[in-house]
Short mmCIF file of C-alpha atoms (C1' of nucleotides) in Angstrom, two decimals:
data_model
loop_
_atom_site.label_atom_id
_atom_site.label_comp_id
_atom_site.label_asym_id
_atom_site.label_seq_id
_atom_site.Cartn_x
_atom_site.Cartn_y
_atom_site.Cartn_z
CA MET A 1 -9.97 4.54 28.85
CA LYS A 2 -10.31 7.50 31.16
CA GLU A 3 -10.26 11.19 30.60
CA VAL A 4 -7.65 13.20 32.38
CA PRO A 5 -8.37 16.57 34.04
CA ASN A 6 -7.30 19.30 31.64
CA LYS A 7 -4.03 20.64 32.90
CA CYS A 8 -3.80 23.22 30.15
CA ASP A 9 -0.11 22.58 29.67
CA CYS A 10 -0.16 22.94 25.90
CA LYS A 11 2.78 25.27 25.97
CA GLU A 12 5.00 22.43 27.05
CA CYS A 13 3.48 19.90 24.70
CA ASP A 14 5.81 18.62 22.03
CA VAL A 15 3.16 18.68 19.37
CA ARG A 16 3.08 22.40 19.71
CA GLU A 17 6.40 22.68 17.95
CA MET A 18 5.16 20.63 15.10
CA PHE A 19 2.37 22.82 13.97
CA TYR A 20 1.45 25.39 16.54
CA GLU A 21 4.26 27.67 15.45
CA HIS A 22 1.94 29.69 13.33
CA VAL A 23 -1.06 29.79 15.57
CA GLU A 24 -1.77 32.93 17.55
CA GLU A 25 -1.78 32.82 21.32
CA GLN A 26 -5.52 33.14 21.67
CA HIS A 27 -6.13 30.11 19.48
CA ILE A 28 -3.66 27.99 21.36
CA GLU A 29 -5.41 29.04 24.52
CA PHE A 30 -8.72 27.86 23.10
CA VAL A 31 -7.30 24.56 21.90
CA CYS A 32 -5.72 24.14 25.27
CA VAL A 33 -8.98 24.61 27.09
CA THR A 34 -11.09 22.47 24.80
CA LYS A 35 -8.65 19.63 24.26
CA ILE A 36 -9.30 16.31 25.92
CA GLU A 37 -6.58 13.91 26.96
CA LYS A 38 -7.48 10.27 27.10
CA VAL A 39 -5.53 7.49 28.77
CA PHE A 40 -5.69 4.01 27.30
CA LYS A 41 -4.47 0.70 28.63
CA LYS A 42 -2.66 -1.71 26.39
CA GLY A 43 -5.26 -3.47 24.24
CA ASP A 44 -7.88 -0.73 24.54
CA VAL A 45 -9.69 0.30 21.39
CA ILE A 46 -9.03 3.97 20.65
CA ILE A 47 -10.95 4.26 17.40
CA GLU A 48 -13.55 1.88 16.09
CA ALA A 49 -14.10 1.51 12.36
CA GLY A 50 -17.44 2.94 11.25
CA LYS A 51 -17.69 5.54 14.00
CA PRO A 52 -17.96 9.22 13.01
CA ILE A 53 -14.80 11.29 12.86
CA GLU A 54 -15.24 14.07 15.38
CA ASN A 55 -11.78 14.71 16.70
CA PHE A 56 -8.34 15.37 15.53
CA ILE A 57 -6.23 12.94 17.50
CA TYR A 58 -2.53 12.71 18.06
CA LEU A 59 -0.55 10.36 20.20
CA LYS A 60 1.11 11.89 23.21
CA SER A 61 2.72 8.73 24.52
CA GLY A 62 2.59 5.00 23.96
CA LEU A 63 2.20 3.05 20.76
CA VAL A 64 -0.86 2.21 18.65
CA LYS A 65 -1.78 0.20 15.58
CA LEU A 66 -4.06 1.29 12.74
CA TYR A 67 -5.78 -1.67 11.15
CA LYS A 68 -8.66 -2.95 9.13
CA HIS A 69 -10.74 -6.09 9.63
CA ASP A 70 -12.16 -7.81 6.60
CA GLU A 71 -15.45 -9.74 6.46
CA ASN A 72 -13.80 -12.98 7.59
CA GLY A 73 -12.39 -11.27 10.64
CA LYS A 74 -8.88 -11.32 9.26
CA GLY A 75 -6.95 -8.20 10.14
CA GLN A 76 -4.52 -6.08 8.24
CA ILE A 77 -2.28 -3.63 10.02
CA ILE A 78 -1.89 -0.37 8.09
CA MET A 79 0.71 1.30 10.25
CA ILE A 80 2.15 1.62 13.73
CA ALA A 81 1.94 5.13 15.16
CA LYS A 82 4.34 6.40 17.77
CA PRO A 83 4.22 9.53 19.93
CA PHE A 84 3.47 12.75 18.05
CA ASP A 85 2.16 10.91 15.08
CA PHE A 86 -1.38 11.69 14.12
CA VAL A 87 -3.52 8.75 14.95
CA ASN A 88 -6.39 9.54 12.66
CA LEU A 89 -4.57 10.76 9.68
CA LEU A 90 -6.34 8.86 7.04
CA SER A 91 -9.77 10.14 6.15
CA VAL A 92 -9.78 12.90 8.75
CA PHE A 93 -10.37 15.61 6.17
CA SER A 94 -11.97 13.57 3.45
CA ASP A 95 -14.51 11.34 5.14
CA THR A 96 -17.11 11.45 7.86
CA ASN A 97 -16.55 8.00 9.35
CA TYR A 98 -13.51 5.94 10.15
CA ASN A 99 -12.78 3.08 7.81
CA TYR A 100 -10.13 1.59 10.04
CA SER A 101 -9.66 0.96 13.75
CA VAL A 102 -6.97 1.98 16.20
CA THR A 103 -5.89 -0.01 19.24
CA ALA A 104 -3.27 0.68 21.91
CA LEU A 105 -0.27 -1.65 21.72
CA GLU A 106 1.14 -0.11 24.87
CA ASP A 107 -0.41 2.10 27.52
CA SER A 108 -1.06 5.29 25.59
CA VAL A 109 -2.25 8.84 25.98
CA THR A 110 -3.99 10.67 23.15
CA CYS A 111 -4.71 14.34 22.84
CA ASN A 112 -8.07 14.95 21.22
CA LEU A 113 -8.85 18.24 19.58
CA ASP A 114 -12.24 19.18 18.25
CA LEU A 115 -12.11 18.60 14.50
CA ASP A 116 -14.40 21.52 13.68
CA HIS A 117 -12.12 23.79 15.60
CA ILE A 118 -9.07 22.50 13.76
CA LYS A 119 -10.90 23.06 10.50
CA ASN A 120 -11.64 26.61 11.55
CA MET A 121 -8.01 27.14 12.35
CA ILE A 122 -7.13 25.91 8.89
CA ARG A 123 -9.67 28.29 7.41
CA THR A 124 -8.37 31.27 9.30
CA ASN A 125 -4.67 30.52 9.41
CA GLY A 126 -2.92 29.68 6.18
CA GLU A 127 0.47 28.94 7.68
CA PHE A 128 -1.12 26.48 10.01
CA ALA A 129 -3.00 24.93 7.09
CA LEU A 130 0.20 24.51 5.15
CA SER A 131 2.14 22.93 7.99
CA ILE A 132 -0.61 20.51 8.85
CA MET A 133 -0.88 19.60 5.19
CA LYS A 134 2.81 18.98 5.05
CA LYS A 135 2.61 16.64 8.00
CA ILE A 136 -0.37 14.75 6.64
CA SER A 137 1.13 14.51 3.21
CA LYS A 138 4.31 13.14 4.71
CA VAL A 139 2.63 10.35 6.62
CA SER A 140 0.47 9.23 3.72
CA ASP A 141 3.53 9.22 1.51
CA THR A 142 5.45 7.12 3.97
CA ILE A 143 2.67 4.56 4.21
CA ILE A 144 2.35 4.31 0.45
CA LEU A 145 6.06 4.15 -0.33
CA GLU A 146 6.84 1.70 2.47
CA SER A 147 4.04 -0.59 1.43
CA LEU A 148 5.64 -0.70 -2.02
CA THR A 149 9.01 -1.45 -0.44
CA VAL A 150 7.58 -4.30 1.61
CA ARG A 151 5.59 -5.67 -1.31
CA LYS A 152 8.80 -6.50 -3.18
CA LYS A 153 10.26 -8.57 -0.36
CA ASN A 154 9.89 -12.27 0.38
CA ILE A 155 9.01 -13.42 3.87
CA HIS A 156 12.58 -13.36 5.14
CA GLY A 157 13.02 -9.82 3.88
CA ARG A 158 9.73 -8.74 5.39
CA VAL A 159 10.39 -10.18 8.83
CA ALA A 160 13.89 -8.71 8.84
CA TYR A 161 12.40 -5.38 7.80
CA ILE A 162 9.88 -5.40 10.62
CA LEU A 163 12.49 -6.28 13.23
CA LEU A 164 14.68 -3.41 12.06
CA PHE A 165 11.64 -1.15 12.02
CA PHE A 166 11.07 -1.75 15.71
CA ALA A 167 14.76 -1.66 16.60
CA ASP A 168 15.54 1.53 14.67
CA ASN A 169 12.29 3.46 14.40
CA ILE A 170 10.42 2.66 17.55
CA TYR A 171 12.73 1.52 20.33
CA GLU A 172 16.16 2.61 19.12
CA ASP A 173 17.66 -0.44 20.76
CA LYS A 174 18.87 -3.85 19.65
CA TYR A 175 16.95 -5.34 22.54
CA PHE A 176 13.23 -4.72 22.71
CA GLU A 177 9.88 -6.24 23.50
CA LEU A 178 7.78 -6.88 20.40
CA PRO A 179 4.55 -4.88 20.77
CA LEU A 180 2.85 -7.27 18.36
CA ASN A 181 2.27 -10.97 18.68
CA ARG A 182 3.25 -13.23 15.78
CA ARG A 183 -0.21 -13.09 14.26
CA GLU A 184 -0.14 -9.31 14.26
CA ILE A 185 3.30 -9.25 12.66
CA ALA A 186 1.81 -11.48 9.97
CA GLU A 187 -1.07 -9.03 9.57
CA PHE A 188 1.41 -6.21 9.23
CA ILE A 189 3.59 -7.81 6.56
CA GLY A 190 0.87 -9.77 4.76
CA LYS A 191 2.09 -13.32 5.38
CA THR A 192 0.80 -16.19 7.52
CA THR A 193 1.40 -16.50 11.24
CA GLU A 194 3.13 -19.87 10.89
CA ASN A 195 5.62 -18.55 8.39
CA VAL A 196 6.42 -15.55 10.54
CA ILE A 197 7.12 -17.88 13.46
CA ARG A 198 9.18 -20.17 11.24
CA THR A 199 11.22 -17.28 9.89
CA LEU A 200 11.94 -15.96 13.37
CA SER A 201 13.06 -19.46 14.37
CA GLU A 202 15.38 -19.59 11.37
CA PHE A 203 16.89 -16.23 12.25
CA ARG A 204 17.45 -17.58 15.75
CA LYS A 205 19.05 -20.78 14.46
CA ASP A 206 21.32 -18.71 12.21
CA GLY A 207 22.43 -16.63 15.17
CA ILE A 208 20.98 -13.43 13.76
CA ILE A 209 18.62 -12.81 16.66
CA LYS A 210 17.83 -14.16 20.10
CA ILE A 211 14.24 -14.77 21.10
CA PHE A 212 12.93 -14.64 24.66
CA GLY A 213 9.19 -14.88 24.12
CA LYS A 214 8.18 -11.41 23.03
CA PHE A 215 11.63 -10.03 23.67
CA ILE A 216 14.00 -9.86 20.74
CA GLU A 217 17.70 -9.19 20.75
CA ILE A 218 19.33 -8.43 17.43
CA ILE A 219 22.74 -10.10 17.38
CA ASP A 220 23.87 -9.66 13.79
CA LYS A 221 22.33 -6.43 12.64
CA GLU A 222 24.36 -6.21 9.46
CA LYS A 223 23.10 -9.60 8.35
CA LEU A 224 19.55 -8.66 9.22
CA GLN A 225 19.90 -5.49 7.18
CA GLN A 226 21.16 -7.51 4.22
CA ILE A 227 18.22 -9.87 4.46
CA SER A 228 15.88 -6.91 4.63
CA ASP A 229 17.53 -5.18 1.66
CA PHE A 230 17.92 -8.13 -0.66
CA GLY A 231 15.25 -10.54 0.58
CA MET B 1 5.60 17.19 -25.05
CA LYS B 2 4.65 20.64 -26.20
CA GLU B 3 3.26 23.64 -24.43
CA VAL B 4 0.01 25.01 -25.60
CA PRO B 5 -0.70 28.73 -26.00
CA ASN B 6 -2.49 29.92 -22.91
CA LYS B 7 -6.11 30.27 -23.81
CA CYS B 8 -7.08 31.54 -20.39
CA ASP B 9 -10.23 29.47 -20.34
CA CYS B 10 -10.02 28.55 -16.69
CA LYS B 11 -13.62 29.50 -16.17
CA GLU B 12 -14.70 26.55 -18.26
CA CYS B 13 -12.20 24.15 -16.78
CA ASP B 14 -13.73 21.30 -14.81
CA VAL B 15 -11.09 21.45 -12.12
CA ARG B 16 -12.42 24.83 -11.19
CA GLU B 17 -15.49 23.28 -9.66
CA MET B 18 -13.38 21.01 -7.56
CA PHE B 19 -11.55 23.56 -5.58
CA TYR B 20 -11.76 26.98 -7.10
CA GLU B 21 -15.13 27.60 -5.53
CA HIS B 22 -13.55 29.48 -2.72
CA VAL B 23 -10.95 31.42 -4.61
CA GLU B 24 -11.59 35.06 -5.42
CA GLU B 25 -11.81 36.21 -8.99
CA GLN B 26 -8.46 37.97 -8.98
CA HIS B 27 -6.64 34.83 -7.90
CA ILE B 28 -8.30 32.71 -10.51
CA GLU B 29 -7.30 35.32 -13.03
CA PHE B 30 -3.70 35.05 -11.89
CA VAL B 31 -3.71 31.27 -11.96
CA CYS B 32 -5.28 31.43 -15.36
CA VAL B 33 -2.55 33.65 -16.72
CA THR B 34 0.35 31.79 -15.13
CA LYS B 35 -0.83 28.26 -15.73
CA ILE B 36 0.87 26.16 -18.37
CA GLU B 37 -0.86 23.42 -20.29
CA LYS B 38 1.30 20.65 -21.60
CA VAL B 39 0.40 18.07 -24.20
CA PHE B 40 1.91 14.61 -23.98
CA LYS B 41 1.88 11.75 -26.42
CA LYS B 42 1.25 8.21 -25.22
CA GLY B 43 4.47 6.94 -23.66
CA ASP B 44 5.88 10.39 -22.85
CA VAL B 45 7.40 10.90 -19.43
CA ILE B 46 5.51 13.60 -17.54
CA ILE B 47 7.41 13.49 -14.27
CA GLU B 48 10.79 11.92 -13.68
CA ALA B 49 11.70 10.59 -10.25
CA GLY B 50 14.34 12.68 -8.53
CA LYS B 51 13.45 15.94 -10.23
CA PRO B 52 12.42 18.90 -8.06
CA ILE B 53 8.75 19.49 -7.42
CA GLU B 54 7.95 22.92 -8.82
CA ASN B 55 4.44 22.62 -10.06
CA PHE B 56 1.08 21.56 -8.94
CA ILE B 57 -0.12 19.33 -11.74
CA TYR B 58 -3.51 17.94 -12.57
CA LEU B 59 -4.64 15.89 -15.49
CA LYS B 60 -6.96 17.61 -17.91
CA SER B 61 -7.41 14.71 -20.29
CA GLY B 62 -5.90 11.32 -21.00
CA LEU B 63 -4.58 8.70 -18.61
CA VAL B 64 -1.29 8.40 -16.73
CA LYS B 65 0.51 5.97 -14.47
CA LEU B 66 2.43 6.82 -11.29
CA TYR B 67 5.24 4.36 -10.69
CA LYS B 68 8.53 3.65 -9.05
CA HIS B 69 11.56 1.85 -10.43
CA ASP B 70 13.71 -0.12 -8.05
CA GLU B 71 17.47 -0.61 -8.33
CA ASN B 72 17.07 -3.66 -10.58
CA GLY B 73 14.93 -1.69 -12.99
CA LYS B 74 11.79 -3.48 -11.94
CA GLY B 75 8.80 -1.21 -11.84
CA GLN B 76 5.89 -0.89 -9.49
CA ILE B 77 2.79 1.00 -10.49
CA ILE B 78 1.36 3.04 -7.62
CA MET B 79 -1.82 4.25 -9.26
CA ILE B 80 -3.52 5.16 -12.49
CA ALA B 81 -4.71 8.75 -12.62
CA LYS B 82 -7.58 9.84 -14.80
CA PRO B 83 -8.77 13.32 -15.80
CA PHE B 84 -9.12 15.75 -12.91
CA ASP B 85 -6.99 13.66 -10.65
CA PHE B 86 -3.94 15.32 -9.26
CA VAL B 87 -0.93 13.84 -10.91
CA ASN B 88 1.59 14.83 -8.28
CA LEU B 89 -0.38 14.29 -5.18
CA LEU B 90 2.15 12.36 -3.25
CA SER B 91 4.93 14.42 -1.79
CA VAL B 92 3.78 17.68 -3.32
CA PHE B 93 3.51 19.40 0.06
CA SER B 94 5.95 17.32 2.03
CA ASP B 95 9.00 16.86 -0.15
CA THR B 96 11.18 18.82 -2.52
CA ASN B 97 11.80 16.11 -5.10
CA TYR B 98 9.67 13.48 -6.73
CA ASN B 99 10.21 9.95 -5.52
CA TYR B 100 8.13 8.40 -8.29
CA SER B 101 7.68 8.94 -12.00
CA VAL B 102 4.64 9.65 -14.14
CA THR B 103 4.14 8.54 -17.74
CA ALA B 104 1.28 9.05 -20.17
CA LEU B 105 -0.65 5.86 -20.94
CA GLU B 106 -2.75 7.71 -23.47
CA ASP B 107 -2.31 11.09 -25.14
CA SER B 108 -2.72 13.44 -22.22
CA VAL B 109 -2.94 17.10 -21.32
CA THR B 110 -1.79 18.40 -17.96
CA CYS B 111 -2.45 21.75 -16.39
CA ASN B 112 0.57 22.99 -14.47
CA LEU B 113 0.19 25.58 -11.75
CA ASP B 114 3.10 27.19 -9.99
CA LEU B 115 3.47 25.41 -6.66
CA ASP B 116 4.57 28.51 -4.78
CA HIS B 117 1.49 30.29 -5.96
CA ILE B 118 -0.72 27.43 -4.85
CA LYS B 119 1.00 27.52 -1.48
CA ASN B 120 0.32 31.22 -1.24
CA MET B 121 -3.30 30.61 -2.05
CA ILE B 122 -3.42 28.08 0.74
CA ARG B 123 -1.83 30.61 3.10
CA THR B 124 -4.27 33.34 2.23
CA ASN B 125 -7.42 31.35 1.65
CA GLY B 126 -8.51 28.89 4.28
CA GLU B 127 -11.49 27.53 2.42
CA PHE B 128 -9.27 26.75 -0.50
CA ALA B 129 -6.77 25.11 1.85
CA LEU B 130 -9.47 22.95 3.33
CA SER B 131 -10.89 21.82 0.00
CA ILE B 132 -7.49 20.98 -1.43
CA MET B 133 -6.67 19.07 1.73
CA LYS B 134 -9.88 17.15 1.39
CA LYS B 135 -9.02 16.17 -2.15
CA ILE B 136 -5.47 15.15 -1.28
CA SER B 137 -6.55 13.25 1.77
CA LYS B 138 -9.10 11.39 -0.34
CA VAL B 139 -6.62 10.23 -2.95
CA SER B 140 -4.01 9.06 -0.42
CA ASP B 141 -6.73 7.22 1.41
CA THR B 142 -7.90 5.50 -1.71
CA ILE B 143 -4.39 4.38 -2.61
CA ILE B 144 -3.75 3.02 0.87
CA LEU B 145 -7.07 1.27 1.31
CA GLU B 146 -7.09 -0.22 -2.20
CA SER B 147 -3.58 -1.54 -1.79
CA LEU B 148 -4.81 -3.36 1.32
CA THR B 149 -7.75 -4.73 -0.64
CA VAL B 150 -5.51 -5.99 -3.43
CA ARG B 151 -2.96 -7.43 -1.02
CA LYS B 152 -5.49 -9.95 0.27
CA LYS B 153 -6.26 -11.37 -3.15
CA ASN B 154 -4.61 -14.19 -5.05
CA ILE B 155 -3.62 -13.72 -8.66
CA HIS B 156 -7.05 -14.57 -10.04
CA GLY B 157 -8.64 -12.08 -7.69
CA ARG B 158 -6.12 -9.41 -8.57
CA VAL B 159 -6.46 -9.76 -12.32
CA ALA B 160 -10.24 -9.78 -12.04
CA TYR B 161 -10.02 -6.69 -9.85
CA ILE B 162 -7.89 -4.83 -12.37
CA LEU B 163 -10.17 -5.71 -15.28
CA LEU B 164 -13.16 -4.42 -13.33
CA PHE B 165 -11.17 -1.36 -12.35
CA PHE B 166 -10.70 -0.43 -16.00
CA ALA B 167 -14.20 -1.41 -17.00
CA ASP B 168 -15.96 0.42 -14.17
CA ASN B 169 -13.65 3.21 -13.08
CA ILE B 170 -11.85 4.25 -16.20
CA TYR B 171 -13.77 3.34 -19.33
CA GLU B 172 -17.26 2.60 -18.02
CA ASP B 173 -17.65 -0.05 -20.67
CA LYS B 174 -17.45 -3.84 -20.85
CA TYR B 175 -15.33 -3.47 -23.94
CA PHE B 176 -12.12 -1.47 -23.70
CA GLU B 177 -8.52 -1.30 -24.77
CA LEU B 178 -6.12 -2.09 -21.95
CA PRO B 179 -3.89 0.96 -21.42
CA LEU B 180 -1.25 -1.29 -19.87
CA ASN B 181 0.62 -4.18 -21.39
CA ARG B 182 0.77 -7.47 -19.49
CA ARG B 183 4.04 -6.57 -17.80
CA GLU B 184 2.57 -3.31 -16.52
CA ILE B 185 -0.52 -5.07 -15.21
CA ALA B 186 1.89 -7.33 -13.34
CA GLU B 187 3.69 -4.28 -11.97
CA PHE B 188 0.36 -2.85 -10.85
CA ILE B 189 -0.87 -5.94 -9.00
CA GLY B 190 2.51 -7.21 -7.79
CA LYS B 191 2.64 -10.53 -9.65
CA THR B 192 4.73 -11.82 -12.56
CA THR B 193 4.01 -11.10 -16.20
CA GLU B 194 3.69 -14.80 -17.10
CA ASN B 195 1.08 -15.40 -14.45
CA VAL B 196 -0.93 -12.38 -15.51
CA ILE B 197 -0.96 -13.71 -19.07
CA ARG B 198 -1.85 -17.18 -17.86
CA THR B 199 -4.69 -15.88 -15.74
CA LEU B 200 -6.10 -13.85 -18.61
CA SER B 201 -5.94 -16.98 -20.78
CA GLU B 202 -7.81 -18.94 -18.12
CA PHE B 203 -10.51 -16.29 -17.91
CA ARG B 204 -10.78 -16.51 -21.70
CA LYS B 205 -11.00 -20.32 -21.66
CA ASP B 206 -13.70 -20.11 -18.98
CA GLY B 207 -15.70 -17.74 -21.14
CA ILE B 208 -15.45 -14.88 -18.65
CA ILE B 209 -13.71 -12.51 -21.03
CA LYS B 210 -12.74 -12.24 -24.67
CA ILE B 211 -9.26 -11.11 -25.62
CA PHE B 212 -8.36 -9.34 -28.84
CA GLY B 213 -4.76 -8.35 -28.19
CA LYS B 214 -5.03 -5.32 -25.97
CA PHE B 215 -8.77 -5.19 -26.28
CA ILE B 216 -10.82 -6.89 -23.61
CA GLU B 217 -14.48 -7.68 -23.61
CA ILE B 218 -16.03 -8.72 -20.34
CA ILE B 219 -18.57 -11.46 -21.05
CA ASP B 220 -19.51 -12.69 -17.57
CA LYS B 221 -19.18 -9.70 -15.33
CA GLU B 222 -20.92 -11.33 -12.39
CA LYS B 223 -18.41 -14.17 -12.42
CA LEU B 224 -15.54 -11.74 -12.72
CA GLN B 225 -16.88 -9.80 -9.76
CA GLN B 226 -17.07 -13.00 -7.73
CA ILE B 227 -13.50 -13.87 -8.57
CA SER B 228 -12.43 -10.38 -7.59
CA ASP B 229 -14.38 -10.49 -4.32
CA PHE B 230 -13.50 -13.96 -3.15
CA GLY B 231 -10.20 -14.62 -4.94
"C1'" DG C 1 10.42 -5.76 -46.96
"C1'" DT C 2 13.72 -7.77 -43.50
"C1'" DC C 3 15.63 -8.17 -39.16
"C1'" DA C 4 15.86 -7.22 -34.38
"C1'" DT C 5 13.21 -6.35 -30.47
"C1'" DT C 6 9.39 -6.57 -27.61
"C1'" DG C 7 5.08 -8.57 -26.25
"C1'" DT C 8 2.07 -12.50 -25.78
"C1'" DA C 9 1.52 -17.29 -24.90
"C1'" DT C 10 2.16 -21.91 -22.90
"C1'" DG C 11 4.51 -25.82 -20.68
"C1'" DA C 12 7.66 -27.82 -17.32
"C1'" DT C 13 9.77 -27.33 -13.18
"C1'" DA C 14 11.42 -25.14 -8.98
"C1'" DA C 15 10.70 -22.38 -5.16
"C1'" DA C 16 7.95 -19.99 -1.95
"C1'" DT C 17 4.20 -19.88 0.80
"C1'" DA C 18 -0.18 -21.57 2.74
"C1'" DT C 19 -2.65 -25.02 4.95
"C1'" DC C 20 -3.37 -28.67 8.08
"C1'" DA C 21 -2.01 -31.26 12.05
"C1'" DT C 22 -0.14 -31.61 16.46
"C1'" DA C 23 2.17 -30.34 20.69
"C1'" DA C 24 4.31 -27.47 24.08
"C1'" DT C 25 4.10 -23.21 26.34
"C1'" DT C 26 2.08 -19.12 28.02
"C1'" DT C 27 -1.78 -16.37 29.27
"C1'" DT C 28 -6.45 -15.70 30.77
"C1'" DA C 29 -10.51 -16.55 33.24
"C1'" DA C 30 -13.21 -18.98 36.49
"C1'" DT D 1 -5.13 -23.09 41.59
"C1'" DT D 2 -6.79 -25.16 37.85
"C1'" DA D 3 -8.97 -25.55 33.46
"C1'" DA D 4 -9.63 -23.33 29.14
"C1'" DA D 5 -8.01 -20.55 25.62
"C1'" DA D 6 -4.58 -18.38 23.06
"C1'" DT D 7 0.11 -18.22 21.51
"C1'" DT D 8 4.28 -20.18 19.97
"C1'" DA D 9 6.46 -23.84 17.66
"C1'" DT D 10 7.47 -27.43 14.22
"C1'" DG D 11 6.60 -30.98 10.70
"C1'" DA D 12 4.23 -32.75 6.62
"C1'" DT D 13 1.87 -31.71 2.70
"C1'" DA D 14 -0.71 -29.06 -0.71
"C1'" DT D 15 -1.17 -25.08 -3.26
"C1'" DT D 16 0.28 -21.05 -5.30
"C1'" DT D 17 3.42 -18.51 -7.61
"C1'" DA D 18 7.96 -17.72 -9.76
"C1'" DT D 19 11.37 -19.07 -12.83
"C1'" DC D 20 13.15 -21.00 -16.93
"C1'" DA D 21 12.55 -22.46 -21.60
"C1'" DT D 22 10.59 -22.03 -25.95
"C1'" DA D 23 7.61 -20.35 -29.69
"C1'" DC D 24 5.04 -17.33 -32.19
"C1'" DA D 25 3.01 -12.78 -33.12
"C1'" DA D 26 3.35 -7.95 -33.32
"C1'" DT D 27 5.97 -3.81 -33.70
"C1'" DG D 28 9.59 -0.70 -34.91
"C1'" DA D 29 14.10 0.48 -37.06
"C1'" DC D 30 16.63 0.47 -41.08
#
DNA sequence: GTCATTGTATGATAAATATCATAATTTTAA
DNA sequence: TTAAAATTATGATATTTATCATACAATGAC
């Protein structure tokens, strides 16, 4: 990870649209000056569980995973965050230390804002408070409701779901490179690595997808959708 | 359900402590006057999925379940809310309609505040905004992290977990009446009704619990905790 | 009270998934 | 470049869980 010289280009930053609408110029200026951009290589740890929460972090580019490790070292992926998602959504206003970790799945850039300053902005600017609440509420909701959706599915349904998630939500392409290895997919959907691999092989044998190592091409998207919906 | 004459006793209400600390007297007065208390009998529907979100609701007394019904009519319980929990936490600031339902598990009283007014309070009072955010953030966190905890467990672990949840979190007693029937327990932990029943029977045969219909007595709590932790 | 319905209970069996074993392939590190 | 480690892959088997069947108890409607 390395810090990038502050270019103070907040006005062009996409995140601005999301919640800076209601913030006065002088505050944006301050955020702009105090913000820190950090560049991470694929595989770098962005947040380590247990560390104190001191920043408000959003993802400017790249892709990251939020996950927990249990005592036995087995991981569980909570969500995948893409650009302009908040990376430290959970706990940021309700806890002092992280209870999950974040790692870069692709080369990523985060924008780190001082949490105390954000809190002050919330205190002094109600519209800002409301819009940030809306955003946070939305992401938590999504995590909760999608975990219920996935919970109902068998392994075929879950693997199909995850493939469509990457194709539709992340890459918007039928052909993409999986940012997770098979073990991580298993940690995401709550099944074993072997069965994830087996299921992918079956999809391949059935002509639903093509597999080139980490690259996936979805051949029969309709079928995959059916498996996801009814599996 | 019936509405209760407004007694304007907000000053004594426990919820006040939680987040009214920062609200000026005149606002509390207004909330007090405009709030509506509703009384529900066990089994009454408090919130129906699909209906518009118009109130900010918290539970004054009783016990409720938040749940979703899928297309096939199968239910999934998201969480159990106890007094002074927000009942419509999810989505309240990020959506216009409920995407889950709420039903009373015991006779319950809710306090309903006008959502627009709450939003105005957030706009005009930053401290209030921050404390309500903290509360909301906390509950979402808990749901997400506990669902990960449960996901790891086998059926023995999950049933043990749920029994301890009621004993420790809800009733604070080794002897309690289950507020859920066996099917609902299954919907909570994501397993089938038969296997929940079977597991309870096994716990009974092993002398870990006693079962008197809906009443449960935990005999060997240490053992139950072990099963929950390692199962 | 009686009957229908729902809930609890248990067994037998089927299906899904995990575990264990092994090997080929790919990636990483020396 | 080569050896070691990790990842992908597949088969065999064990375990877990779901499904189906049946019975009895409890509850509610009439």
